[in-house]
mmCIF file of C-alpha atoms in Angstrom:
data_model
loop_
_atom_site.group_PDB
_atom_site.id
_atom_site.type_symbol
_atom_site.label_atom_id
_atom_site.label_comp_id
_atom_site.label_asym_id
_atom_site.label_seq_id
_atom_site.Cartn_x
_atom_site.Cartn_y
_atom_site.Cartn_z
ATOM 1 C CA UNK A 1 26.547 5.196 -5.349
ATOM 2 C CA UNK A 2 28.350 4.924 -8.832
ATOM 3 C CA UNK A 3 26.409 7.734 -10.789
ATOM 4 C CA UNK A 4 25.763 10.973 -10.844
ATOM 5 C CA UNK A 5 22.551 12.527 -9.977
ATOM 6 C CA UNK A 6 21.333 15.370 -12.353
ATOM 7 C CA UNK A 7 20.002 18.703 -11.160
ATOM 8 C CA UNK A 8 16.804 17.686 -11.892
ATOM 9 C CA UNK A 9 17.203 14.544 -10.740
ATOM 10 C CA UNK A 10 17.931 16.201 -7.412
ATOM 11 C CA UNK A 11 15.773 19.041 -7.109
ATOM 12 C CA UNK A 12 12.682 16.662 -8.119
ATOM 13 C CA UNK A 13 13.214 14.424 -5.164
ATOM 14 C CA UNK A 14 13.295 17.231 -2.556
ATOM 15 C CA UNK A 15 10.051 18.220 -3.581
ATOM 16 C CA UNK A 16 8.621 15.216 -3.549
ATOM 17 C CA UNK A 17 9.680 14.900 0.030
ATOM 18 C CA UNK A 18 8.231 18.541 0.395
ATOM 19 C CA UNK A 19 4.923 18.295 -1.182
ATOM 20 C CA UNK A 20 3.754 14.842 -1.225
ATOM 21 C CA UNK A 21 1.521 13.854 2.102
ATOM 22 C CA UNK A 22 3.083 11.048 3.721
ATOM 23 C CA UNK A 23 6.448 10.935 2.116
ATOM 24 C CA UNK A 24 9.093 10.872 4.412
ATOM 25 C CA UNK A 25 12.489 10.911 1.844
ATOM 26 C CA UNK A 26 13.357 10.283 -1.619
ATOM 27 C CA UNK A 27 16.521 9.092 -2.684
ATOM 28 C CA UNK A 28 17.775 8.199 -6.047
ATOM 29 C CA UNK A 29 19.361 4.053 -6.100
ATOM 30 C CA UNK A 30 20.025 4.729 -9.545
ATOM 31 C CA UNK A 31 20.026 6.593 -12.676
ATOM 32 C CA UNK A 32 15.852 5.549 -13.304
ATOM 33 C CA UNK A 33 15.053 4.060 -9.609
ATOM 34 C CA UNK A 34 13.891 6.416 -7.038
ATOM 35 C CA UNK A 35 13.122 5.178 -3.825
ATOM 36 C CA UNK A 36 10.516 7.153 -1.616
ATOM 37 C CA UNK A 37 9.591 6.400 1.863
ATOM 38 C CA UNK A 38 6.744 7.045 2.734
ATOM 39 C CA UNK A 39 6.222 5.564 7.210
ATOM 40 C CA UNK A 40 3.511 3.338 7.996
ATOM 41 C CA UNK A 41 1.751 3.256 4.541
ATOM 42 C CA UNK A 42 -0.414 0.211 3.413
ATOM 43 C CA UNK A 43 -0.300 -1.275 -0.022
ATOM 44 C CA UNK A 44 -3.012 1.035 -1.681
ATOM 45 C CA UNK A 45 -1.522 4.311 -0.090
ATOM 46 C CA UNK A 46 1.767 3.337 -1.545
ATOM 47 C CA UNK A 47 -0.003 2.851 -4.801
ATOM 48 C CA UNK A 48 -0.803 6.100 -4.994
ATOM 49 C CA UNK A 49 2.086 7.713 -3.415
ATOM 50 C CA UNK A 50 3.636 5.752 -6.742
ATOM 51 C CA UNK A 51 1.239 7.016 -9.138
ATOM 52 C CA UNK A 52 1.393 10.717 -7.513
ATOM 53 C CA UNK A 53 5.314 10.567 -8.057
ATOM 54 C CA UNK A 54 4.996 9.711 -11.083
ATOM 55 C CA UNK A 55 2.707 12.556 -12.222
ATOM 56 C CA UNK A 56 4.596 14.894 -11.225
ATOM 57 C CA UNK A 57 7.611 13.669 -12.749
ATOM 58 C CA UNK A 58 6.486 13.474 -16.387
ATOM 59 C CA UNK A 59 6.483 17.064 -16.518
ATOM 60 C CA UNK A 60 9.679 17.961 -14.559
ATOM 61 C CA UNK A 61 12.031 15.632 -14.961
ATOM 62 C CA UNK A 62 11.619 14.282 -19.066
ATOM 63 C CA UNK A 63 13.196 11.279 -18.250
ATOM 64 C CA UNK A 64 11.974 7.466 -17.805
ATOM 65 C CA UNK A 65 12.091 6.321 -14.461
ATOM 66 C CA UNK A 66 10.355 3.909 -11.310
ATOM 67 C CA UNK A 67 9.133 4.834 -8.461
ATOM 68 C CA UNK A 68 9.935 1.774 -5.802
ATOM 69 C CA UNK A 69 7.639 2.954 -2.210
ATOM 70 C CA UNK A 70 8.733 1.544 0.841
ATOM 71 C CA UNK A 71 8.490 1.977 4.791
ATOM 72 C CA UNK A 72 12.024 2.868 5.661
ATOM 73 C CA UNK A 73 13.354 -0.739 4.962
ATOM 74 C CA UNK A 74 14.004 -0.678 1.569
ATOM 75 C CA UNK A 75 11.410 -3.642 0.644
ATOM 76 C CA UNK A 76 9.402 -2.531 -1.896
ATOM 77 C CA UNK A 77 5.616 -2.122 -1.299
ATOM 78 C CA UNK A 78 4.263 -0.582 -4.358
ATOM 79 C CA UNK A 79 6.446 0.902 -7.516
ATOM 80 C CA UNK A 80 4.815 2.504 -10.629
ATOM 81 C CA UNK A 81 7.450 2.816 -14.263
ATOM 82 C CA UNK A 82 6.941 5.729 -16.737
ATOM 83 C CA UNK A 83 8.814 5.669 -20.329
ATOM 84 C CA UNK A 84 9.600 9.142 -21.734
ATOM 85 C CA UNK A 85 8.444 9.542 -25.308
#
């Protein structure tokens, strides 16, 4: 993949997958990109799997970063960006 993901980086996206309804996996495509799929969701659920991801990374990881929400594809159906202070 051409970088390294951080502990944080790494523990953040399993629980995501473990504590988020409807998310399926969460895999970091790059240093600030991390992809979540979340099966069968529409554009507003997506939205707010986004928004929920995001959340819950401003405390835990204190890093900028996007959220990019897709159906097991890869084609993005919602994404939500967050700059750390």
């Amino acid at each position: 993949q051409g970088f390294d993901v951080s502990q944080a980086q790494y523990s953040f996206a399993i629980q995501i997958k473990n504590t988020i309804p409807g998310v399926i996996a969460a895999e970091w495509k790059s240093p600030f990109d991390l992809w979540v799929e979340a099966d069968g969701v529409d554009q507003a659920a997506a939205r707010n799997i986004a928004l929920d991801v995001i959340f819950a990374g401003k405390e835990l990881l204190q890093q900028s970063f996007c959220v990019h929400v897709h159906n097991g594809d890869f084609i993005q159906i919602a994404s939500q960006c967050w700059s750390y202070p």
